[in-house]
Coordinates of C-alpha atoms in Angstrom, one line a residue:
Chain A
X162 CA 52.6 2.2 14.8
X163 CA 50.1 5.0 15.6
X164 CA 46.7 4.0 17.0
X165 CA 43.6 3.7 14.9
X166 CA 42.2 6.7 16.7
X167 CA 45.0 8.9 15.2
X168 CA 45.0 7.2 11.8
X169 CA 43.5 8.7 8.7
X170 CA 42.7 7.1 5.4
X171 CA 45.7 8.9 3.7
X172 CA 48.0 7.7 6.5
X173 CA 46.9 4.1 6.2
X174 CA 47.5 4.2 2.4
X175 CA 50.9 5.9 2.8
X176 CA 52.0 3.4 5.5
X177 CA 50.9 0.5 3.2
X178 CA 52.6 1.9 0.1
X179 CA 55.8 2.5 2.0
X180 CA 55.6 -1.0 3.5
X181 CA 55.7 0.3 7.1
X182 CA 52.8 -1.9 7.9
X183 CA 50.8 -4.6 6.0
X184 CA 47.1 -4.7 5.5
X185 CA 47.0 -7.9 7.4
X186 CA 48.8 -6.3 10.4
X187 CA 46.3 -3.5 10.3
X188 CA 43.4 -5.9 10.5
X189 CA 45.0 -7.9 13.2
X190 CA 45.7 -4.7 15.1
X191 CA 42.1 -3.6 14.8
X192 CA 40.8 -7.0 16.0
X193 CA 43.2 -6.9 19.0
X194 CA 41.7 -3.5 19.9
X195 CA 38.2 -4.8 19.5
X196 CA 39.0 -7.8 21.6
X197 CA 40.3 -5.6 24.3
X198 CA 37.8 -2.7 24.2
X199 CA 34.6 -4.1 22.8
X200 CA 33.5 -5.9 26.0
X201 CA 33.4 -2.5 27.6
X202 CA 32.0 -0.4 24.6
X203 CA 29.7 -3.0 23.0
X204 CA 30.2 -1.2 19.7
X205 CA 30.5 -4.3 17.5
X206 CA 27.7 -7.0 17.3
X207 CA 29.5 -9.3 14.8
X208 CA 33.0 -9.6 13.3
X209 CA 33.9 -10.8 9.8
X210 CA 37.5 -11.8 10.1
X211 CA 37.5 -14.2 7.1
X212 CA 36.3 -11.6 4.8
X213 CA 38.6 -8.9 6.3
X214 CA 41.7 -11.0 6.0
X215 CA 40.9 -12.1 2.5
X216 CA 40.5 -8.4 1.5
X217 CA 43.7 -7.5 3.4
X218 CA 45.6 -10.2 1.5
X219 CA 44.4 -8.8 -1.8
X220 CA 45.8 -5.4 -0.8
X221 CA 49.1 -6.9 0.4
X222 CA 49.5 -8.7 -2.9
X223 CA 49.0 -5.3 -4.7
X224 CA 51.7 -3.8 -2.5
X225 CA 54.0 -6.7 -3.2
X226 CA 53.4 -6.3 -7.0
X227 CA 54.1 -2.6 -6.7
X228 CA 50.6 -1.7 -8.1
X229 CA 49.0 1.6 -7.4
X230 CA 46.7 1.2 -4.4
X231 CA 43.0 2.0 -4.6
X232 CA 41.9 5.1 -2.6
X233 CA 40.8 3.3 0.5
X234 CA 43.4 0.5 0.5
X235 CA 43.5 -1.4 3.7
X236 CA 41.1 1.0 5.5
X237 CA 39.8 -0.8 8.6
X238 CA 36.0 -0.1 8.3
X239 CA 33.1 -0.6 10.7
X240 CA 29.6 -1.0 9.2
X241 CA 26.3 -0.2 10.9
X242 CA 24.2 -3.3 11.3
X243 CA 21.3 -2.0 9.2
X244 CA 23.4 -2.4 6.0
X245 CA 23.2 -5.8 4.3
X246 CA 26.4 -7.8 4.2
X247 CA 26.3 -11.1 2.4
X248 CA 26.7 -14.1 4.7
X249 CA 27.5 -11.8 7.7
X250 CA 24.9 -11.4 10.4
X251 CA 22.7 -8.3 9.9
X252 CA 20.4 -7.8 12.8
X253 CA 19.4 -4.1 12.7
X254 CA 19.8 -4.3 16.5
X255 CA 16.6 -6.4 16.6
X256 CA 15.7 -9.8 18.0
X257 CA 13.4 -10.2 14.9
X258 CA 16.5 -10.5 12.7
X259 CA 18.7 -12.4 15.1
X260 CA 21.1 -14.7 13.1
X261 CA 19.8 -13.3 9.8
X262 CA 22.5 -13.5 7.0
X263 CA 21.6 -11.5 3.9
X264 CA 22.1 -13.1 0.5
X265 CA 23.6 -9.9 -0.9
X266 CA 25.7 -6.8 -0.2
X267 CA 24.5 -3.2 0.1
X268 CA 25.8 -1.2 -2.9
X269 CA 27.8 1.1 -0.6
X270 CA 29.6 -1.9 0.9
X271 CA 30.4 -3.3 -2.6
X272 CA 31.8 0.1 -3.7
X273 CA 33.9 0.5 -0.5
X274 CA 35.4 -3.0 -0.9
X275 CA 36.2 -2.3 -4.5
X276 CA 38.0 0.8 -3.4
X277 CA 40.1 -1.3 -1.0
X278 CA 38.3 -0.9 2.3
X279 CA 38.3 -3.8 4.8
X280 CA 35.0 -4.6 6.5
X281 CA 35.9 -5.5 10.1
X282 CA 32.3 -6.2 11.2
X283 CA 28.9 -4.9 12.1
X284 CA 28.2 -2.2 14.6
X285 CA 25.5 -1.9 17.2
X286 CA 22.6 0.5 16.8
X287 CA 19.2 1.4 18.0
X288 CA 16.7 -1.2 16.8
X289 CA 16.0 -0.5 13.1
X290 CA 17.8 2.8 13.6
X291 CA 15.0 4.1 15.9
X292 CA 16.5 6.0 18.7
X293 CA 18.9 8.8 19.8
X294 CA 21.0 7.1 22.4
X295 CA 21.6 3.5 21.2
X296 CA 19.7 2.3 24.3
X297 CA 17.0 0.7 22.0
X298 CA 19.3 -2.0 20.8
X299 CA 18.1 -5.6 21.6
X300 CA 21.8 -6.4 22.2
X301 CA 22.5 -3.8 24.9
X302 CA 23.6 -0.2 24.9
X303 CA 26.9 1.1 23.5
X304 CA 29.1 3.2 25.8
X305 CA 30.7 6.5 24.8
X306 CA 34.5 6.1 24.5
X307 CA 34.9 9.7 25.7
X308 CA 32.8 9.1 28.8
X309 CA 32.0 5.5 29.5
X310 CA 29.0 6.2 31.8
X311 CA 27.3 8.0 29.0
X312 CA 25.5 7.2 25.7
X313 CA 27.3 7.6 22.4
X314 CA 24.1 9.0 20.8
X315 CA 22.1 7.2 18.2
X316 CA 21.1 5.5 16.3
X317 CA 24.6 4.9 14.7
X318 CA 26.1 4.7 18.2
X319 CA 28.2 1.7 17.6
X320 CA 29.8 3.2 14.4
X321 CA 30.5 6.5 16.3
X322 CA 32.0 4.6 19.3
X323 CA 34.1 2.3 17.0
X324 CA 35.8 5.3 15.4
X325 CA 36.0 7.6 18.4
X326 CA 37.4 4.6 20.4
X327 CA 40.0 3.7 17.8
X328 CA 38.5 0.2 17.0
X329 CA 38.1 1.2 13.4
X330 CA 39.5 4.1 11.3
X331 CA 36.2 4.9 9.7
X332 CA 32.6 3.7 9.8
X333 CA 29.4 3.8 7.9
X334 CA 26.2 4.9 9.6
X335 CA 22.7 5.8 8.5
X336 CA 20.9 9.0 9.1
X337 CA 17.1 9.3 9.1
X338 CA 16.5 12.1 11.6
X339 CA 20.1 12.7 12.8
X340 CA 21.4 9.2 13.4
X341 CA 24.8 9.9 11.9
X342 CA 25.3 13.5 12.9
X343 CA 24.1 13.3 16.5
X344 CA 26.3 10.4 17.6
X345 CA 29.2 12.0 15.7
X346 CA 28.6 15.1 17.8
X347 CA 28.3 13.2 21.1
X348 CA 31.5 11.2 20.5
X349 CA 33.5 14.1 19.1
X350 CA 34.1 13.0 15.4
X351 CA 33.0 14.3 12.0
X352 CA 29.9 12.7 10.7
X353 CA 28.2 13.4 7.3
X354 CA 24.7 13.0 6.1
X355 CA 24.8 13.4 2.3
X356 CA 21.9 14.8 0.2
X357 CA 18.9 12.5 -0.2
X358 CA 19.7 10.4 -3.3
X359 CA 23.4 11.1 -3.3
X360 CA 24.2 7.6 -2.0
X361 CA 22.4 4.4 -3.0
X362 CA 20.1 3.0 -0.4
X363 CA 20.2 -0.5 -2.0
X364 CA 20.9 -2.9 0.9
X365 CA 20.1 -0.3 3.6
X366 CA 17.3 -2.0 5.5
X367 CA 14.5 0.5 5.3
X368 CA 13.2 2.5 8.2
X369 CA 11.7 5.6 6.5
X370 CA 12.4 5.5 2.8
X371 CA 11.9 9.2 2.1
X372 CA 14.4 10.1 4.8
X373 CA 17.0 7.3 5.1
X374 CA 20.6 8.1 4.0
X375 CA 23.9 6.4 4.3
X376 CA 26.8 8.5 5.6
X377 CA 30.4 8.2 6.9
X378 CA 31.7 8.7 10.5
X379 CA 35.4 9.4 10.4
X380 CA 38.5 10.6 12.2
X381 CA 38.8 13.7 9.9
X382 CA 36.7 15.7 7.5
X383 CA 39.0 14.7 4.7
X384 CA 38.2 11.1 5.4
X385 CA 34.5 11.8 5.2
X386 CA 35.2 13.4 1.8
X387 CA 37.2 10.3 0.7
X388 CA 34.4 7.9 1.7
X389 CA 31.7 10.0 0.2
X390 CA 33.6 10.1 -3.1
X391 CA 33.5 6.3 -3.2
X392 CA 29.9 5.6 -2.2
X393 CA 28.2 8.5 -4.0
X394 CA 26.6 8.1 -7.4
X395 CA 23.7 6.6 -9.2
X396 CA 22.8 2.9 -8.7
X397 CA 20.5 1.1 -11.0
X398 CA 19.2 -0.9 -7.9
X399 CA 17.9 2.3 -6.3
X400 CA 15.6 4.4 -8.4
X401 CA 15.8 7.3 -5.9
X402 CA 19.6 7.5 -6.3
X403 CA 20.5 10.6 -8.3
X404 CA 22.3 10.7 -11.6
X405 CA 24.1 13.8 -10.6
X406 CA 27.9 13.8 -11.3
X407 CA 30.1 13.1 -8.3
X408 CA 32.8 15.8 -7.8
X409 CA 36.3 15.2 -6.5
X410 CA 35.4 16.0 -2.9
X411 CA 39.0 15.8 -1.7
X412 CA 40.2 18.2 -4.3
X413 CA 37.4 20.6 -3.4
X414 CA 38.6 20.7 0.3
X415 CA 41.5 23.0 -0.4
X416 CA 39.4 25.8 -2.0
X417 CA 39.2 29.0 0.1
X418 CA 36.3 29.7 2.5
X419 CA 36.8 33.4 2.8
X420 CA 33.7 35.2 1.5
X421 CA 31.3 32.3 2.1
X422 CA 28.0 33.5 3.6
X423 CA 27.2 31.5 6.6
X424 CA 23.6 31.7 7.7
X425 CA 22.7 31.6 11.4
X426 CA 19.0 30.8 11.9
X427 CA 17.8 32.3 15.1
X428 CA 15.3 29.5 15.7
X429 CA 18.3 27.1 16.4
X430 CA 19.6 29.3 19.2
X431 CA 16.6 29.6 21.4
X432 CA 15.6 27.9 24.7
X433 CA 16.5 24.3 25.4
X434 CA 20.1 24.4 24.4
X435 CA 22.7 23.5 27.1
X436 CA 24.8 26.5 28.1
X437 CA 28.0 24.5 27.4
X438 CA 26.8 23.8 23.9
X439 CA 25.9 27.4 23.2
X440 CA 29.3 28.6 24.4
X441 CA 31.2 26.2 22.0
X442 CA 29.0 26.9 19.0
X443 CA 29.2 30.7 19.5
X444 CA 33.0 30.3 19.6
X445 CA 32.9 28.2 16.5
X446 CA 30.9 30.8 14.6
X447 CA 33.4 33.5 15.7
X448 CA 36.2 31.3 14.4
X449 CA 34.4 31.0 11.0
X450 CA 34.1 34.7 10.8
X451 CA 37.9 35.0 11.5
X452 CA 38.4 32.7 8.5
X453 CA 36.6 35.3 6.4
X454 CA 33.1 33.9 6.3
X455 CA 30.4 36.5 6.3
X456 CA 27.7 36.0 9.0
X457 CA 24.1 36.3 7.7
X458 CA 21.1 36.3 10.1
X459 CA 18.4 34.0 9.0
X460 CA 14.8 33.2 9.9
X461 CA 13.5 29.6 9.3
X462 CA 10.0 30.0 10.8
X463 CA 8.9 26.4 10.5
X464 CA 11.7 24.9 12.5
X465 CA 9.6 24.5 15.6
X466 CA 7.2 22.2 13.6
X467 CA 9.9 19.9 12.5
X468 CA 9.8 17.3 15.3
X469 CA 6.0 16.8 15.0
X470 CA 6.3 16.6 11.2
X471 CA 9.2 14.2 11.4
X472 CA 7.7 11.8 13.9
X473 CA 4.5 11.5 11.8
X474 CA 6.2 10.9 8.5
X475 CA 9.0 8.7 9.8
X476 CA 6.7 6.5 11.8
X477 CA 4.1 6.2 9.0
X478 CA 6.8 5.0 6.6
X479 CA 8.3 2.7 9.2
X480 CA 4.9 1.1 9.9
X481 CA 4.7 0.2 6.2
X482 CA 8.4 -0.8 5.8
X483 CA 8.4 -3.0 8.9
X484 CA 5.3 -4.9 7.8
X485 CA 7.7 -7.3 6.0
X486 CA 8.8 -8.8 9.4
X487 CA 6.1 -11.4 9.7
X488 CA 8.0 -14.6 10.4
X489 CA 7.7 -16.0 6.8
X490 CA 10.8 -15.2 4.8
X491 CA 13.6 -14.4 7.3
X492 CA 14.3 -13.9 11.0
X493 CA 12.3 -14.9 13.9
X494 CA 9.1 -16.9 13.8
X495 CA 6.9 -17.6 16.9
X496 CA 4.9 -20.6 15.9
X497 CA 1.1 -20.4 16.1
X498 CA -1.9 -22.4 14.7
X499 CA -3.0 -19.7 12.2
X500 CA -1.1 -17.4 9.9
X501 CA -2.7 -14.3 11.6
X502 CA -1.7 -15.5 15.0
X503 CA 1.8 -16.3 13.8
X504 CA 2.2 -12.7 12.5
X505 CA 0.9 -11.2 15.8
X506 CA 3.0 -13.3 18.1
X507 CA 6.2 -13.1 15.9
X508 CA 6.0 -9.3 15.8
X509 CA 4.8 -8.9 19.4
X510 CA 7.8 -10.8 20.7
X511 CA 10.4 -9.9 18.0
X512 CA 10.1 -6.1 18.1
X513 CA 11.3 -4.0 21.1
X514 CA 9.3 -1.3 22.8
X515 CA 10.4 1.7 20.8
X516 CA 9.8 0.0 17.5
X517 CA 6.4 -1.1 18.5
X518 CA 5.6 2.4 19.7
X519 CA 6.6 3.8 16.3
X520 CA 4.8 1.2 14.3
X521 CA 1.6 2.0 16.2
X522 CA 2.0 5.7 15.9
X523 CA 2.6 5.4 12.2
X524 CA -0.3 2.9 11.7
X525 CA -2.5 5.3 13.6
X526 CA -1.4 8.3 11.5
X527 CA -2.2 6.4 8.3
X528 CA -5.4 4.8 9.4
X529 CA -8.9 5.6 8.1
X530 CA -10.2 8.9 9.4
X531 CA -6.8 10.1 10.6
X532 CA -4.7 10.1 7.4
X533 CA -5.6 13.7 6.4
X534 CA -5.3 15.1 9.9
X535 CA -1.9 13.6 10.6
X536 CA 0.0 12.2 7.6
X537 CA -1.2 14.5 4.9
X538 CA -0.9 17.5 7.2
X539 CA 2.7 16.5 8.0
X540 CA 3.6 16.2 4.3
X541 CA 2.3 19.7 3.7
X542 CA 4.3 21.1 6.6
X543 CA 7.3 19.2 5.2
X544 CA 6.9 21.3 2.1
X545 CA 7.0 24.5 4.3
X546 CA 10.2 23.3 6.0
X547 CA 11.8 22.5 2.7
X548 CA 10.8 26.0 1.5
X549 CA 12.5 27.5 4.6
X550 CA 15.8 25.9 3.4
X551 CA 15.3 27.0 -0.2
X552 CA 14.8 30.6 0.9
X553 CA 17.7 30.4 3.4
X554 CA 20.0 29.3 0.6
X555 CA 19.1 32.4 -1.4
X556 CA 20.7 34.5 1.3
X557 CA 23.4 32.2 2.6
X558 CA 25.8 29.6 1.0
X559 CA 25.7 27.4 4.1
X560 CA 23.7 27.2 7.3
X561 CA 25.5 26.8 10.6
X562 CA 23.8 25.5 13.8
X563 CA 24.5 23.3 16.8
X564 CA 24.1 19.5 16.0
X565 CA 22.4 18.6 19.3
X566 CA 21.1 20.8 22.1
X567 CA 22.7 18.5 24.7
X568 CA 26.0 16.7 25.1
X569 CA 26.2 12.9 25.8
X570 CA 23.9 12.1 28.7
X571 CA 24.1 9.3 31.2
X572 CA 22.9 5.8 30.3
X573 CA 19.3 5.5 31.5
X574 CA 18.9 9.2 32.1
X575 CA 16.3 9.8 29.4
X576 CA 14.7 6.5 28.6
X577 CA 11.5 7.0 30.6
X578 CA 10.1 9.8 28.5
X579 CA 9.9 9.0 24.7
X580 CA 8.7 12.4 23.7
X581 CA 11.5 14.2 25.5
X582 CA 14.0 11.9 23.7
X583 CA 12.3 12.9 20.4
X584 CA 12.6 16.6 21.2
X585 CA 16.4 16.4 21.4
X586 CA 16.4 15.7 17.6
X587 CA 15.2 19.3 17.0
X588 CA 18.3 20.6 15.1
X589 CA 18.9 17.5 12.9
X590 CA 15.4 16.5 11.7
X591 CA 14.9 19.7 9.8
X592 CA 17.6 18.9 7.3
X593 CA 16.4 15.3 7.1
X594 CA 12.9 16.5 6.0
X595 CA 14.4 19.0 3.5
X596 CA 16.7 16.4 1.9
X597 CA 19.7 18.6 2.2
X598 CA 23.3 17.5 3.2
X599 CA 24.6 18.2 6.7
X600 CA 27.8 17.5 8.6
X601 CA 28.6 17.5 12.3
X602 CA 32.1 18.6 13.0
X603 CA 33.7 18.7 16.5
X604 CA 33.9 22.2 18.0
X605 CA 35.5 21.5 21.3
X606 CA 34.5 20.2 24.6
X607 CA 32.4 21.6 27.5
X608 CA 33.9 22.3 30.9
X609 CA 32.9 18.7 31.8
X610 CA 35.0 17.4 28.9
X611 CA 32.1 16.4 26.7
X612 CA 32.3 16.9 22.9
X613 CA 30.1 19.4 21.1
X614 CA 29.2 19.3 17.4
X615 CA 28.8 22.1 15.0
X616 CA 26.3 21.3 12.2
X617 CA 26.8 22.7 8.7
X618 CA 23.9 22.4 6.2
X619 CA 24.3 22.9 2.4
X620 CA 21.9 23.0 -0.5
X621 CA 21.0 19.8 -2.3
X622 CA 24.2 18.2 -3.7
X623 CA 26.3 20.9 -2.0
X624 CA 28.5 18.4 -0.1
X625 CA 31.7 19.8 -1.6
X626 CA 30.9 23.2 0.0
X627 CA 29.8 21.7 3.3
X628 CA 33.0 19.6 3.5
X629 CA 35.2 22.6 2.5
X630 CA 33.9 24.7 5.4
X631 CA 34.0 21.8 7.9
X632 CA 37.6 21.0 6.8
X633 CA 38.7 24.7 7.1
X634 CA 37.2 24.8 10.6
X635 CA 38.8 21.6 11.6
X636 CA 42.2 22.8 10.4
X637 CA 41.8 26.1 12.2
X638 CA 40.6 24.4 15.4
X639 CA 43.7 22.1 15.3
X640 CA 46.0 25.1 14.9
X641 CA 44.4 26.7 18.0
X642 CA 44.5 23.6 20.2
Chain B
X218 CA -7.5 12.0 26.6
X219 CA -7.4 11.5 22.8
X220 CA -6.5 7.8 22.7
X221 CA -8.7 5.2 24.3
X222 CA -7.7 1.7 25.2
X223 CA -9.9 0.4 22.4
X224 CA -8.0 2.6 19.9
X225 CA -4.7 1.1 21.0
X226 CA -6.0 -2.4 20.6
X227 CA -7.4 -1.5 17.1
X228 CA -4.1 -0.1 15.9
X229 CA -2.2 -3.1 17.3
X230 CA -4.6 -5.3 15.4
X231 CA -4.1 -3.3 12.2
X232 CA -0.3 -3.6 12.7
X233 CA -0.4 -7.3 13.6
X234 CA 1.2 -6.7 16.9
X235 CA 0.3 -8.8 20.0
X236 CA 0.5 -6.6 23.0
X237 CA 0.9 -7.8 26.6
X238 CA -1.7 -6.5 29.0
X239 CA 0.8 -4.1 30.7
X240 CA 1.9 -2.7 27.3
X241 CA -1.6 -1.5 26.3
X242 CA -1.8 1.2 29.0
X243 CA 1.8 2.3 28.5
X244 CA 1.4 2.7 24.8
X245 CA -2.0 4.4 25.3
X246 CA -0.2 7.0 27.5
X247 CA 2.7 7.5 25.1
X248 CA 0.6 7.7 22.0
X249 CA -1.7 10.2 23.8
X250 CA 1.2 12.4 24.8
X251 CA 2.8 12.3 21.3
X252 CA -0.4 12.9 19.4
X253 CA -1.2 15.8 21.7
X254 CA 2.2 17.2 20.9
X255 CA 1.8 16.9 17.1
X256 CA -1.4 18.8 17.2
X257 CA 0.8 21.9 17.1
X258 CA 0.8 21.4 13.3
X259 CA -2.8 22.6 13.3
X260 CA -1.6 26.1 14.2
X261 CA -0.2 26.3 10.6
X262 CA -2.5 27.3 7.7
X263 CA -1.5 24.8 5.0
X264 CA -4.3 25.6 2.6
X265 CA -2.8 25.9 -0.8
X266 CA 0.4 24.0 0.3
X267 CA 1.2 20.9 -1.8
X268 CA 2.2 17.9 0.2
X269 CA 5.8 17.0 -0.4
X270 CA 5.8 14.0 -2.7
X271 CA 9.5 14.1 -3.8
X272 CA 12.4 14.9 -1.6
X273 CA 14.9 16.0 -4.2
X274 CA 13.6 17.1 -7.6
X275 CA 16.8 16.3 -9.5
X276 CA 16.8 13.4 -11.9
X277 CA 13.1 12.7 -12.0
X278 CA 13.0 13.1 -15.7
X279 CA 16.5 12.0 -16.4
X280 CA 17.8 8.8 -17.9
X281 CA 18.3 7.5 -14.4
X282 CA 14.6 7.4 -13.8
X283 CA 14.0 5.3 -17.0
X284 CA 15.6 2.1 -17.9
X285 CA 15.0 -1.0 -19.8
X286 CA 13.0 -3.6 -18.0
X287 CA 15.6 -6.4 -18.1
X288 CA 15.5 -9.6 -16.3
X289 CA 18.5 -10.5 -14.2
X290 CA 19.0 -13.7 -12.3
X291 CA 20.1 -12.8 -8.8
X292 CA 20.7 -16.6 -8.2
X293 CA 20.2 -16.3 -4.5
X294 CA 17.3 -18.7 -4.1
X295 CA 19.2 -21.2 -1.9
X296 CA 20.7 -18.5 0.3
X297 CA 17.4 -16.7 0.6
X298 CA 15.6 -19.8 1.6
X299 CA 18.4 -20.7 4.0
X300 CA 17.5 -17.6 6.0
X301 CA 13.8 -18.6 6.3
X302 CA 12.4 -20.0 9.5
X303 CA 10.6 -22.8 7.7
X304 CA 11.7 -23.3 4.1
X305 CA 10.3 -25.9 1.8
X306 CA 12.4 -25.3 -1.3
X307 CA 11.5 -23.5 -3.5
X308 CA 8.8 -22.2 -1.1
X309 CA 8.4 -20.7 2.3
X310 CA 6.0 -22.8 4.4
X311 CA 3.4 -21.1 6.6
X312 CA 0.4 -22.3 8.7
X313 CA -2.5 -23.4 6.6
X314 CA -4.6 -20.4 5.4
X315 CA -7.3 -22.1 3.4
X316 CA -9.5 -25.0 4.6
X317 CA -10.8 -27.3 1.9
X318 CA -14.5 -28.3 1.8
X319 CA -14.8 -31.8 3.2

């Protein structure tokens, strides 16, 4: 049996259909790996064996009856702990939701299970998805399977580590400012942020509602396409989910990439990028040109304002969304004599340092006398950043950039300076603000052996094109290696 | 220095956050640094720019945006209350907020 790390969705399905392995064996194998490696990686916070084996048995019965298997049959799946799972602990990496068990499933989980996927458990993340290194989890940091003294990136660090470490074949993460793409880059796996509204947010515990998206982290680009095809589409439970038809992403993968205009925005290739990252990204762009893509030089002049814009808007929305954690309906309560004191003590003890920092920043940006100077100004600059993308897509079919200016850094190396940590999100937050889809696809390792990610942005609902280029690049890289 | 100690305490009060004494100065420094950084937005002339109110314009006037207002019973009362710190079915119990006149 091949390891999870080498498995793909198609291989799992083929192995099941040919009875080379049973779904139950696949689950048992995944749990054996988790038992062995999770104490070191800390990628999983909770496991759901009852639910996983029940689903595996359903798949095995379908195999026994000779039925056609659903697209994700038997897929061992890890789910970021900000997605609600009925009866299974959902903590958001926070003490304030310790032991919380939601009474419902997120729509994306429901759809994946209907398509045959097996939920193994919930993965570690920065508290309420706020962080870029997974060091803000109340349940300890995750280690990068590629380099265990280093972070996996964040905030979907547990999901990235679970796939890169072979504990699961695929994972769901969430991306607000880069939280799927950046850990994908730092752990060396493909990671997709779909268009805003492409995937239902119902059951995604809110951080910043105008930015939050659910996306897959996988062993191959084709697997990301397969997962997206299942979770995409309108959901009556999420009014912001788009009623735009869902294409057959897997079928689109095989279409040619020669002639595609790839835009290279010069603002993404300035100071602050590690030399090792630049070398790999330059080589990747040369590779894309070899595949027949046409390089187009772009200017996206508001890129430099994206971090400031993002951290005002995201924190403002977070300060509102996180008001619900007050010790009344779920999670932690710190008892006190008055209701107001109970709120203050519960939130003061239940939230970690980064979450409190962001709540205060967002509250400040929305408070009387500062709303126009901070929040409204940021919303206007957000329009300018979105316009940069619109204009870029008049000249180019796709935009190609690095995913992160740095590779995986050492645990503890960057925790002292919150602003410096924010600045490392420079290449990902732009696309988050503009609502466009983006993928990070591995483009080799630095001389230190650390993975580098290539980011590809597409226009709204242009996932098929994004995936097609990423897939072609992945295939070409595999042929070279 | 843009942010004073008093401003930090005011914001923490608005956000219902109890801060430990040591946290006040740490957050003051961090907020000060971050708010100084975001001032770079003032270099941009945004007169005549509309604030972004909708992320993706597709579907706003489509059938998806309009639906019948139908009542569905989620039937999760017991499960929802089971997750509460102090349930008193079918209510959530909290410390007394209104004092009765004697």
